[in-house]
Coordinates of C-alpha atoms in Angstrom, one line a residue:
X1 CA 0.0 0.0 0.0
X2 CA 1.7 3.1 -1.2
X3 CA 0.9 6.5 0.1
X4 CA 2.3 10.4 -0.6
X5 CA 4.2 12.2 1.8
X6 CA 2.8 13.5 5.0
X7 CA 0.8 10.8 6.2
X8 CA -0.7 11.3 10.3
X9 CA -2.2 9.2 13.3
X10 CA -5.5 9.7 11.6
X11 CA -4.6 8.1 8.3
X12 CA -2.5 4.7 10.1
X13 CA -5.7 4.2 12.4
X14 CA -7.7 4.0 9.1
X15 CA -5.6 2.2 7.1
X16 CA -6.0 -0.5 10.0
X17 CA -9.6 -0.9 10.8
X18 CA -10.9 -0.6 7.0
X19 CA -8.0 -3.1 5.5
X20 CA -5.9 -4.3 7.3
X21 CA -7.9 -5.7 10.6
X22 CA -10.7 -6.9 8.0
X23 CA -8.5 -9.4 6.3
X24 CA -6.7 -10.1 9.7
X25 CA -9.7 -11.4 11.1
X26 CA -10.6 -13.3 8.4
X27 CA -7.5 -14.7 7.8
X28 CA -7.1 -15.4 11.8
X29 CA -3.7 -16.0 12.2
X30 CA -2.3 -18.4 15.2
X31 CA 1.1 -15.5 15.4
X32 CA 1.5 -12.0 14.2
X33 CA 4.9 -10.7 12.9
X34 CA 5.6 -6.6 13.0
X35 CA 8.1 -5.5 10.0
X36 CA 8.7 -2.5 12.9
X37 CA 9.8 0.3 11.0
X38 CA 9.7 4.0 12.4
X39 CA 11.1 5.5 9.4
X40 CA 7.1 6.7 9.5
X41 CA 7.3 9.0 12.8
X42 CA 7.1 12.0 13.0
X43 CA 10.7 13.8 12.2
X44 CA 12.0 11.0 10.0
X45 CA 14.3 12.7 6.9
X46 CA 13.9 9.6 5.4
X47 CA 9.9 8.5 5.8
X48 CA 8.4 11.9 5.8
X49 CA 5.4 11.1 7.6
X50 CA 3.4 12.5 10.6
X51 CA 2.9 9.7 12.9
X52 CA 3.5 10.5 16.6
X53 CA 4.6 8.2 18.6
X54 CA 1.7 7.2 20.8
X55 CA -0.1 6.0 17.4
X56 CA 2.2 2.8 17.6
X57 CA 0.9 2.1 21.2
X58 CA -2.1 2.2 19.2
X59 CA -1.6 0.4 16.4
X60 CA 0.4 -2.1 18.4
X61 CA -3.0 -2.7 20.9
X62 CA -5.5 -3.1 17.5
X63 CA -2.8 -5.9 16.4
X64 CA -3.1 -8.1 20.5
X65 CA -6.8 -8.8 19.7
X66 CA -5.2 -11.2 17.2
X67 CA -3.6 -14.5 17.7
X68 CA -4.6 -15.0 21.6
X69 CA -1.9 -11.6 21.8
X70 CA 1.2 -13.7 19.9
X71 CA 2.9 -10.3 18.6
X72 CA 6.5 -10.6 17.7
X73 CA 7.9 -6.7 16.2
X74 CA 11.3 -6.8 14.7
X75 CA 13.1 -3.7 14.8
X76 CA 13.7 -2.4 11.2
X77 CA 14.3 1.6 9.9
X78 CA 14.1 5.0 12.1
X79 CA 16.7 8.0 11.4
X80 CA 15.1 10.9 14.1
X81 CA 16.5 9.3 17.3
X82 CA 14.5 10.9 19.4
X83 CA 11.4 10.2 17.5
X84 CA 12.3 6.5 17.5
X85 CA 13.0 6.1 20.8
X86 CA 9.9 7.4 22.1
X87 CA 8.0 5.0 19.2
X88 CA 9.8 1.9 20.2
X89 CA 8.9 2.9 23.8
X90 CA 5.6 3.3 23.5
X91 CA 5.3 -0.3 21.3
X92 CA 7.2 -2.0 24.1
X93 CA 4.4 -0.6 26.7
X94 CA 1.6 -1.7 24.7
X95 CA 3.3 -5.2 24.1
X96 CA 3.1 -5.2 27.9
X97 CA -0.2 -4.2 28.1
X98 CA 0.0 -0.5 29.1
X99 CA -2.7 1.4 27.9
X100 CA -1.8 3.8 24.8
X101 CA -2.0 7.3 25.5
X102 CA -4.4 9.4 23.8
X103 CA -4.0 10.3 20.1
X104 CA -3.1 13.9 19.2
X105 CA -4.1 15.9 16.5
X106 CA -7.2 15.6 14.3
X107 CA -8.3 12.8 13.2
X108 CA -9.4 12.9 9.5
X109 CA -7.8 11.0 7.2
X110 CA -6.2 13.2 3.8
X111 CA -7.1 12.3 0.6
X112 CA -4.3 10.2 -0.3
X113 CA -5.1 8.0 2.5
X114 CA -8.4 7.4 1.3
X115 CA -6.9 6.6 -2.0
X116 CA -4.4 4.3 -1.1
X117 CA -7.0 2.5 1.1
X118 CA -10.2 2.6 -1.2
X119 CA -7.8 1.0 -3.8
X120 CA -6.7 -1.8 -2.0
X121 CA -9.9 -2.9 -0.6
X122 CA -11.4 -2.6 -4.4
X123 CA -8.2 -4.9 -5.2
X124 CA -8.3 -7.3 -2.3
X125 CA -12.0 -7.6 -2.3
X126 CA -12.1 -10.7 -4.8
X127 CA -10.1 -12.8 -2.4
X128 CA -11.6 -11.9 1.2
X129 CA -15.3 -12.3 2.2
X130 CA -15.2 -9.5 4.7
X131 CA -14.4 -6.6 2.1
X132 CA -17.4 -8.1 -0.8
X133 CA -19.9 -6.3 0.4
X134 CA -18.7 -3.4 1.8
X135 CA -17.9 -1.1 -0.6
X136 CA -21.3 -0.3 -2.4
X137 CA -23.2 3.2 -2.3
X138 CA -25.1 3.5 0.8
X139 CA -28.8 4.3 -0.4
X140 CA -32.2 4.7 2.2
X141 CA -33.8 1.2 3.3
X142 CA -37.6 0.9 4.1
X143 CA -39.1 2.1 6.9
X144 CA -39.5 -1.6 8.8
X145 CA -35.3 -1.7 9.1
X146 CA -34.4 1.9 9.7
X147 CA -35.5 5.1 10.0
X148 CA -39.2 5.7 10.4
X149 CA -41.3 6.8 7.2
X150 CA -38.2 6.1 5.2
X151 CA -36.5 8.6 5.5
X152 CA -32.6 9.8 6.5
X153 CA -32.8 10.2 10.5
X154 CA -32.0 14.4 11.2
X155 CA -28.4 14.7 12.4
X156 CA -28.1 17.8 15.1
X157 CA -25.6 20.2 13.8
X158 CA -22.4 20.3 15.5
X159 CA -19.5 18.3 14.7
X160 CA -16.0 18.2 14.1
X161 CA -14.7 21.1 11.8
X162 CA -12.0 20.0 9.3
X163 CA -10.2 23.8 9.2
X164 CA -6.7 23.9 8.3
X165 CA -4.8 22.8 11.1
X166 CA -2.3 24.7 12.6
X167 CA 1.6 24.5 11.4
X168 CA 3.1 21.3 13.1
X169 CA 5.5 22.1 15.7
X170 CA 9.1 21.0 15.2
X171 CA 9.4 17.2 16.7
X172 CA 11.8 17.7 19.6
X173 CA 8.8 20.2 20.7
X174 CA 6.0 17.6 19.8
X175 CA 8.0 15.2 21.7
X176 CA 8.3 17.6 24.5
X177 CA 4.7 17.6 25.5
X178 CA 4.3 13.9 25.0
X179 CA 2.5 13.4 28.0
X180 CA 3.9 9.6 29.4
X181 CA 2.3 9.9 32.6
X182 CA 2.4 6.9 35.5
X183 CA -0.1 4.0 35.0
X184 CA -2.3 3.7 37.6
X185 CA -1.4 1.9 40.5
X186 CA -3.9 -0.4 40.2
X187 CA -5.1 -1.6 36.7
X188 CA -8.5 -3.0 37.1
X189 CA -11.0 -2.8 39.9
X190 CA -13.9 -5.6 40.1
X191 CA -16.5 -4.3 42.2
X192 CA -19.5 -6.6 43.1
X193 CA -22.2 -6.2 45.7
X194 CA -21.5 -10.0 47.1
X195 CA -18.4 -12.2 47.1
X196 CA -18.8 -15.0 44.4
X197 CA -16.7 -18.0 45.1
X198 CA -16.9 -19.4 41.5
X199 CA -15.3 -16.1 39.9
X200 CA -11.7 -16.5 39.3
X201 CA -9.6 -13.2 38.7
X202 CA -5.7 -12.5 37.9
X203 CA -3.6 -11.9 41.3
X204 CA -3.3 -8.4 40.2
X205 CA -6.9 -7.2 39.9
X206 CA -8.9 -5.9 42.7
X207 CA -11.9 -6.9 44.5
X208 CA -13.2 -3.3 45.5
X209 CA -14.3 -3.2 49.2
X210 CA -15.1 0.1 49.4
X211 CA -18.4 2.3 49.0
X212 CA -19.6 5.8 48.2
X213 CA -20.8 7.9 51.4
X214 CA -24.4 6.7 52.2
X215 CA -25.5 10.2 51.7
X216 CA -23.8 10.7 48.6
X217 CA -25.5 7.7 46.7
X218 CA -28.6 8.6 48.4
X219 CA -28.8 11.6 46.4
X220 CA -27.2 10.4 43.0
X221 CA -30.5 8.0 43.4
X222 CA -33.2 9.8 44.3
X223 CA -34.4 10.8 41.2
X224 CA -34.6 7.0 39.9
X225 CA -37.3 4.8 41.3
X226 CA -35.6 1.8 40.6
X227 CA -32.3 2.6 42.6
X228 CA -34.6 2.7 45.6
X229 CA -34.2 -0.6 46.7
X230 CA -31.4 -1.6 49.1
X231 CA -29.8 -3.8 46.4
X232 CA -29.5 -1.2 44.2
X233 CA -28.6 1.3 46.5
X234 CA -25.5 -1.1 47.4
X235 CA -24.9 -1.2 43.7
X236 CA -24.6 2.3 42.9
X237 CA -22.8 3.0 46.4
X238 CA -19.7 0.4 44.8
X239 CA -20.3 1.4 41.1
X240 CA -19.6 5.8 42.6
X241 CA -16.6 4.4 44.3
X242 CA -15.0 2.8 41.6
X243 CA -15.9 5.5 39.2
X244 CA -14.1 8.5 41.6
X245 CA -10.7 6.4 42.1
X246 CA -11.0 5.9 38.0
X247 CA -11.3 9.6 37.4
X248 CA -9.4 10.3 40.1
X249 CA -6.0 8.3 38.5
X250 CA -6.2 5.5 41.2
X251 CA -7.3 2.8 39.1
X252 CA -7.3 2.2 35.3
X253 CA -10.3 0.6 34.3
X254 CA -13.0 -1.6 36.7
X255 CA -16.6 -3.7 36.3
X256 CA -19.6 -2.8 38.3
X257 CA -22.6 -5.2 38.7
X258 CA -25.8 -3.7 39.0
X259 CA -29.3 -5.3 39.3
X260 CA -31.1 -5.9 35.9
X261 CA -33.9 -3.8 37.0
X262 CA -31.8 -0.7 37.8
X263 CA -29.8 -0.8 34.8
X264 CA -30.8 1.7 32.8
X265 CA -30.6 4.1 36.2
X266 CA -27.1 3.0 37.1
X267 CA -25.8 4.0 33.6
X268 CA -27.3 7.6 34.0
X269 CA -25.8 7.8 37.0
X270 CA -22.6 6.8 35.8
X271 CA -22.4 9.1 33.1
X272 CA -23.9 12.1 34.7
X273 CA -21.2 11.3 37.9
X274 CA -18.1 10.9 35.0
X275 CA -19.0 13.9 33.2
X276 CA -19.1 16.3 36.2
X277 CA -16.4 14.9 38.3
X278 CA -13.5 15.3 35.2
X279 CA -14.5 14.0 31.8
X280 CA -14.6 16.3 29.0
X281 CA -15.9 13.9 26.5
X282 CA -17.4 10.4 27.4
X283 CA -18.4 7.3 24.9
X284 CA -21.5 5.3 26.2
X285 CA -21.5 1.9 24.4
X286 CA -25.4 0.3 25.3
X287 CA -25.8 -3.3 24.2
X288 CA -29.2 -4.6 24.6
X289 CA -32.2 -3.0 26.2
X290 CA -30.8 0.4 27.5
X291 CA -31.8 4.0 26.0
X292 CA -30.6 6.8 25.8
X293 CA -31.3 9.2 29.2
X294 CA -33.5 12.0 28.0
X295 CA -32.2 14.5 29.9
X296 CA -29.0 13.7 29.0
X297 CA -27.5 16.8 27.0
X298 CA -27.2 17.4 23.5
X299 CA -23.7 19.4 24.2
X300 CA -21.7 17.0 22.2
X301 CA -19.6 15.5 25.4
X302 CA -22.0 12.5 25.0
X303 CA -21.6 10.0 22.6
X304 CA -24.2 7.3 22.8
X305 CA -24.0 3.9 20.7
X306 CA -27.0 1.5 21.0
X307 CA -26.0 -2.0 19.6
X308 CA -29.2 -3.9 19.9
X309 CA -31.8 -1.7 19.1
X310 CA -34.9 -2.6 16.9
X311 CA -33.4 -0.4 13.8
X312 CA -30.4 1.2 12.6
X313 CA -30.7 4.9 13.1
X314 CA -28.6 8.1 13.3
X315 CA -31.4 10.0 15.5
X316 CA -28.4 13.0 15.4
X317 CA -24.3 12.6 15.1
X318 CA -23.8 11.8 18.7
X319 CA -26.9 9.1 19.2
X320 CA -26.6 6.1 16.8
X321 CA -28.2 2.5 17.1
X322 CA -27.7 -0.5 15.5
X323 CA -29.2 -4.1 15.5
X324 CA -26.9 -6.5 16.8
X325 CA -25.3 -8.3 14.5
X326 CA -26.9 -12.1 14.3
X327 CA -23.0 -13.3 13.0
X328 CA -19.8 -13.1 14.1
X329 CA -18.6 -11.4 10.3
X330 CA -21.4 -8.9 10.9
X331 CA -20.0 -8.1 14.9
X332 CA -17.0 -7.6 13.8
X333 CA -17.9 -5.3 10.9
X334 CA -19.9 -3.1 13.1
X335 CA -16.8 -3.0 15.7
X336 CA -14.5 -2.5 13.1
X337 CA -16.4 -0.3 10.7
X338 CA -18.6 1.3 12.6
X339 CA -18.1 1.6 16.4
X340 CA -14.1 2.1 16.3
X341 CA -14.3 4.6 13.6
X342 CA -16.9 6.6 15.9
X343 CA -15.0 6.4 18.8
X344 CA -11.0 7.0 17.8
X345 CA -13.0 10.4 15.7
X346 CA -14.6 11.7 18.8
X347 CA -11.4 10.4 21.6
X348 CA -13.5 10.1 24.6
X349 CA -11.7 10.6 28.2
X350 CA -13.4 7.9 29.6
X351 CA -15.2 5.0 28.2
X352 CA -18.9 2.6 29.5
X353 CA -19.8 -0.4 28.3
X354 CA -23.2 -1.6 29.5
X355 CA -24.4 -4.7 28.9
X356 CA -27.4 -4.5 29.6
X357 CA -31.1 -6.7 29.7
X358 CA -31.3 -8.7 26.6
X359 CA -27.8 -8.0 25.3
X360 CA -27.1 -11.4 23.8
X361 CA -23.6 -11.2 23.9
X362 CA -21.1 -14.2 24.6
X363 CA -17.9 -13.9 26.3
X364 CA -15.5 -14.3 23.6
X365 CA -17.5 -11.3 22.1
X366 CA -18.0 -9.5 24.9
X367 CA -14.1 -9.5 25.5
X368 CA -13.5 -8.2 21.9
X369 CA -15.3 -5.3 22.3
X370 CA -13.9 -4.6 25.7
X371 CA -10.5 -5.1 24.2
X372 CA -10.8 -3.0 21.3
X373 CA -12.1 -0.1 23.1
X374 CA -9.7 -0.2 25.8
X375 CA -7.5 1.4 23.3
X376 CA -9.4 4.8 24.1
X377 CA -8.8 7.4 26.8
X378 CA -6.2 5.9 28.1
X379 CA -7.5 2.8 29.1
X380 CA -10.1 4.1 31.0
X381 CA -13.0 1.7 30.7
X382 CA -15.7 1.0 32.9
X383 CA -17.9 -2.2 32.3
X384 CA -21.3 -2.3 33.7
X385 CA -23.4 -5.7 34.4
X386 CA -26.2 -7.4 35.1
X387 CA -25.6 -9.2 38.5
X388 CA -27.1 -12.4 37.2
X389 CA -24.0 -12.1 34.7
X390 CA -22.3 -15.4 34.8
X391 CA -18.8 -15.7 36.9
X392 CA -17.2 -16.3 33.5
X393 CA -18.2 -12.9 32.3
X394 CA -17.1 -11.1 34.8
X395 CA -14.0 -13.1 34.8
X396 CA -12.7 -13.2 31.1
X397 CA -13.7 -8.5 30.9
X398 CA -11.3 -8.5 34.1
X399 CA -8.5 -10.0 32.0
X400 CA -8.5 -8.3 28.6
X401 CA -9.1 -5.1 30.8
X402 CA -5.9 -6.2 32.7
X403 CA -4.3 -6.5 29.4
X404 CA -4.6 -9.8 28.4
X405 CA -5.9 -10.9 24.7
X406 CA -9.3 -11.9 24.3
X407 CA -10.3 -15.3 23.5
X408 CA -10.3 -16.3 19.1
X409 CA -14.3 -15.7 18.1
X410 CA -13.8 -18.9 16.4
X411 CA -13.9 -19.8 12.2
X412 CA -14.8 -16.9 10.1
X413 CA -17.9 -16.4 8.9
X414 CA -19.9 -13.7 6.9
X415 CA -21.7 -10.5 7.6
X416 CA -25.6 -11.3 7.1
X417 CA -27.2 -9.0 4.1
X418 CA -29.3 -7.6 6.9
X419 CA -26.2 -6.5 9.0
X420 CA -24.5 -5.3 5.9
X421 CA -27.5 -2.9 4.8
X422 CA -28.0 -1.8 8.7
X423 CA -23.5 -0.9 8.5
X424 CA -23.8 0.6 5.2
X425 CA -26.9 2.6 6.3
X426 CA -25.2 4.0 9.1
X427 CA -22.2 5.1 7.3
X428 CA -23.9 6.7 4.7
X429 CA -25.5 9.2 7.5
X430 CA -22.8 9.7 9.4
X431 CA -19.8 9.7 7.6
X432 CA -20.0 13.7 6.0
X433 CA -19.0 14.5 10.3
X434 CA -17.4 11.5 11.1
X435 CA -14.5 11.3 9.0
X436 CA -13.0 8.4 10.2
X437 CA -15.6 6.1 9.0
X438 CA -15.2 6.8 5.4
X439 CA -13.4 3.9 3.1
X440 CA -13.6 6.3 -0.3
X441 CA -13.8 9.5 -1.8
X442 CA -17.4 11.1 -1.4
X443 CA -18.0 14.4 -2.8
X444 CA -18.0 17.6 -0.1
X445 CA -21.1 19.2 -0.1
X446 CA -22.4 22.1 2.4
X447 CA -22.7 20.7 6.1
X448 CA -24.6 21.9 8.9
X449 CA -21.1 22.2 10.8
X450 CA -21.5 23.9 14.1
X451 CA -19.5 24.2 17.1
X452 CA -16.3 21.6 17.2
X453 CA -16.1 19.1 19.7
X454 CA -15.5 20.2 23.2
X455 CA -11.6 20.3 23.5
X456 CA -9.3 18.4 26.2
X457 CA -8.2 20.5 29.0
X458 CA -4.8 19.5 28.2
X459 CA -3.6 21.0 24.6
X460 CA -2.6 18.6 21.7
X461 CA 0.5 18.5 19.6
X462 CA 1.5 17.2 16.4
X463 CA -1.6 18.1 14.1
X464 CA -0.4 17.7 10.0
X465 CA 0.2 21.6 8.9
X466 CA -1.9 22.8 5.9
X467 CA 1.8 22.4 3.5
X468 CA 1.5 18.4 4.6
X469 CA -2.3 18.5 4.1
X470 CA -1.6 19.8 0.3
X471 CA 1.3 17.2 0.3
X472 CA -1.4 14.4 0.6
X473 CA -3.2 14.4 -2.2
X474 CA -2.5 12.8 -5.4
X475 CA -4.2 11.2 -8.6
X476 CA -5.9 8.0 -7.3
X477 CA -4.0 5.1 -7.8
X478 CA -4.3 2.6 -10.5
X479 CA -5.5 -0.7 -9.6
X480 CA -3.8 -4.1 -10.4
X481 CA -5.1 -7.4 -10.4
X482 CA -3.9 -8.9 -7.0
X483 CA -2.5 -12.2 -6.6
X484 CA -4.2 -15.0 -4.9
X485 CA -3.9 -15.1 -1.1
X486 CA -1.1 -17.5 0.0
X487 CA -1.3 -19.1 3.5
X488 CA 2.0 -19.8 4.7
X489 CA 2.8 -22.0 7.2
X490 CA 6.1 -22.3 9.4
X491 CA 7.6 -26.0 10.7
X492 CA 5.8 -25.5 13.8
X493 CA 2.6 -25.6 11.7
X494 CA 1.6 -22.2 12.7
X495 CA -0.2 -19.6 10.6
X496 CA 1.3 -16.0 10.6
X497 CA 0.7 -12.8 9.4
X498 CA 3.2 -10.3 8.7
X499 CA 2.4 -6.5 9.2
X500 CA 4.1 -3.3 7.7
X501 CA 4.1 0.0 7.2
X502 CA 2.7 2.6 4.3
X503 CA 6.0 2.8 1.8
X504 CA 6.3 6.8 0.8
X505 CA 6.7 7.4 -2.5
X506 CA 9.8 9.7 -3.4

């Protein structure tokens, strides 16, 4: 995959979840080899390109969810010492399972990038399943599957605004502000309102013993019915705990257990607690039967994603639903094209995942998700459950959340036509404000762009200048027919993939 000059963090993340995870997946290798070139960080005379170094934390985590974790990187090219040092540190850390710092800069891939990776899908889609039926116009649906009366859900206005970034600092000043703060002293928190004796955790994660001030959860509850009950009350009491000594730096990530009946409640809770005690921007993943708060604000620090809901719908830019996905092709297309794309765009400072009444995920799937999304705001991710969650649930969350890979989903199988119309739908709403979702070329029309989103209190580096923005687009590139896949295998009878880096052209 050959790209122009000038390439950023927005353009690598893309590059991975429209072409290369697809195939990865599909091809589910047993190891993972990393062709570990930084001749593509920022500062590099000889690459040219604009990727930080916290984007190979990043690309390094999206690559663990493969191969139970088997990733083997070989050091290859890097000429700005300083720029590689700080890359290779930040790959090592995420091969231990450090959580990747956040991304800087804006994250909208150039033209080129959209080129490059339109191209190779359009090439490779003969040979993989997982790219067929991907890459066709998105057009309406029927009232029964989507929007109702047929026609395009409204989108609010407000969204990111794709101005000509700022010129890039020089790198010894991007690397400067490189903020590599101390992990947590405790990674992952399990709070639950009763010892189980059947659930079996790592010797590093925590079984919280703590609680919330009576009064305290008292209030948070009053204005939910269902959190009047004692049980629920004990719920919260753990679930405001945990979520203070997360926001607070004291603890990475955790899982809360809540009763089924105040689940909906708890959630509100949660995010009305993160979002006035220190997030600027949180991401609300909902599986099963959980809505959306109404009075939850339409300010833009929210975004809410529904997967399980009766129809796909963009009811505005920050409150999208989706069916769940009845195969494992289709979950993984809706992680991969849909729900990553949504969330690396809007970086969140914190993260819930609520599985909720009805949610009909398995553990192997469960942990995926978990996984993959761990790879935002620093790790911070806060699962929610039903009580009546099995042992193993709770079990297998704490591990990837630790760190850990998360189980193989099994043999590959394909998206259903349903779960491809409700994807495509989606994108085709969504993608003129979500950049990050787009796999080609669409043409720019007027946009009801309003305010951007709300900024971190902490300033970003590192954003591509408007000279490298010019840089990045080129004719598109001409196709050629691609060559069968090959499987190859090693003595050990293991399959491997081998992953490397966009080639600039001179």
């Amino acid at each position: 995959m050959s790209c122009q000059v000038g390439m950023g963090n927005a353009d690598y993340v893309a590059a991975f979840l429209h072409l290369l995870l697809p195939l990865a997946f599909e091809f589910d290798p047993e190891l993972v080899l990393v062709s570990a070139g930084f001749d593509s960080a920022i500062g590099d005379p000889e690459g040219q390109m604009q990727a930080t170094p916290e984007c190979f934390a990043h690309l390094t985590h999206l690559l663990q969810v493969l191969a139970g974790g088997r990733v083997c990187a070989m050091l290859e090219g890097g000429y700005h010492l300083e720029s590689l040092a700080e890359s290779v540190c930040m790959t090592v850390q995420a091969l231990l399972g450090d959580p990747a710092p956040p991304l800087s800069g804006l994250m909208v891939p150039c033209q080129s990038a959209l080129e490059s990776i339109q191209s190779a899908r359009a090439a490779q889609a003969p040979y993989w399943k997982s790219l067929q039926l991907q890459d066709v116009t998105p057009v309406p649906t029927s009232p029964s599957t989507h929007s109702p009366e047929g026609r395009p859900p409204p989108l609010l206005p407000g969204g990111p605004t794709c101005k000509a970034a700022a010129p890039a600092p020089a790198p010894s000043s991007l690397l400067d502000q490189l903020c590599l703060c101390p992990a947590p002293s405790v990674r992952t928190t399990v709070a639950l309102t009763a010892p189980d004796i059947t659930l079996v955790l790592p010797p590093d994660v925590i079984q919280q013993e703590g609680s919330a001030l009576r009064e305290e959860t008292e209030a948070w509850a009053r204005p939910h019915e269902s959190l009047v009950r004692e049980e629920a009350l004990t719920a919260l009491g753990k679930l405001l705990y945990l979520l203070d000594g997360m926001l607070d730096g004291q603890v990475n990530s955790g899982i809360a257990a809540t009763p089924a009946s105040a689940a909906a409640a708890t959630l509100d809770v949660a995010i009305q607690r993160g979002l006035s005690h220190g997030a600027q921007r949180l991401l609300c993943v909902a599986l099963g039967q959980l809505d959306r708060p109404p009075d939850l604000a339409h300010d833009g620090r929210t975004l809410w994603l529904n997967i399980g809901g009766k129809e796909a719908a963009a009811l505005s830019m920050f409150h999208v639903a989706t069916p769940l996905p009845v195969m494992t092709g289709g979950f993984l297309s809706c992680i991969l094209g849909l729900v990553l794309p949504l969330a690396y765009g809007f970086q969140p400072d914190l993260v819930l995942v609520a599985l909720g009444p009805g949610h009909g995920l398995q553990g192997p799937h469960a942990a995926l998700l978990a996984a993959m999304l761990r790879g935002l705001a620093g790790g911070r991710v806060l699962a929610l459950l039903e009580e009546d969650s099995t042992p193993q649930l709770a079990g297998i969350l704490a591990r990837v959340l630790r760190g850990e890979a998360p189980p193989s989903l099994g043999p590959s199988s394909v998206a259903s036509p349903e779960d491809v119309q409700a994807l495509m739908y989606l994108r085709g709403q969504l993608e003129p404000q979500w950049k990050m979702l787009q796999v080609r070329l669409i043409a720019e029309g007027p946009l009801p762009w309003g305010p951007a989103l709300p900024q971190r209190s902490v300033g970003r580096a590192g954003q591509v200048s408007a000279e490298n923005q010019l840089q990045c687009r080129r004719p598109a590139a001409r196709l050629l027919p691609a060559p069968p896949p090959v499987v190859p295998s090693s003595p050990g009878g293991l399959k491997s993939a081998k992953v490397g880096a966009f080639t600039p052209q001179k």
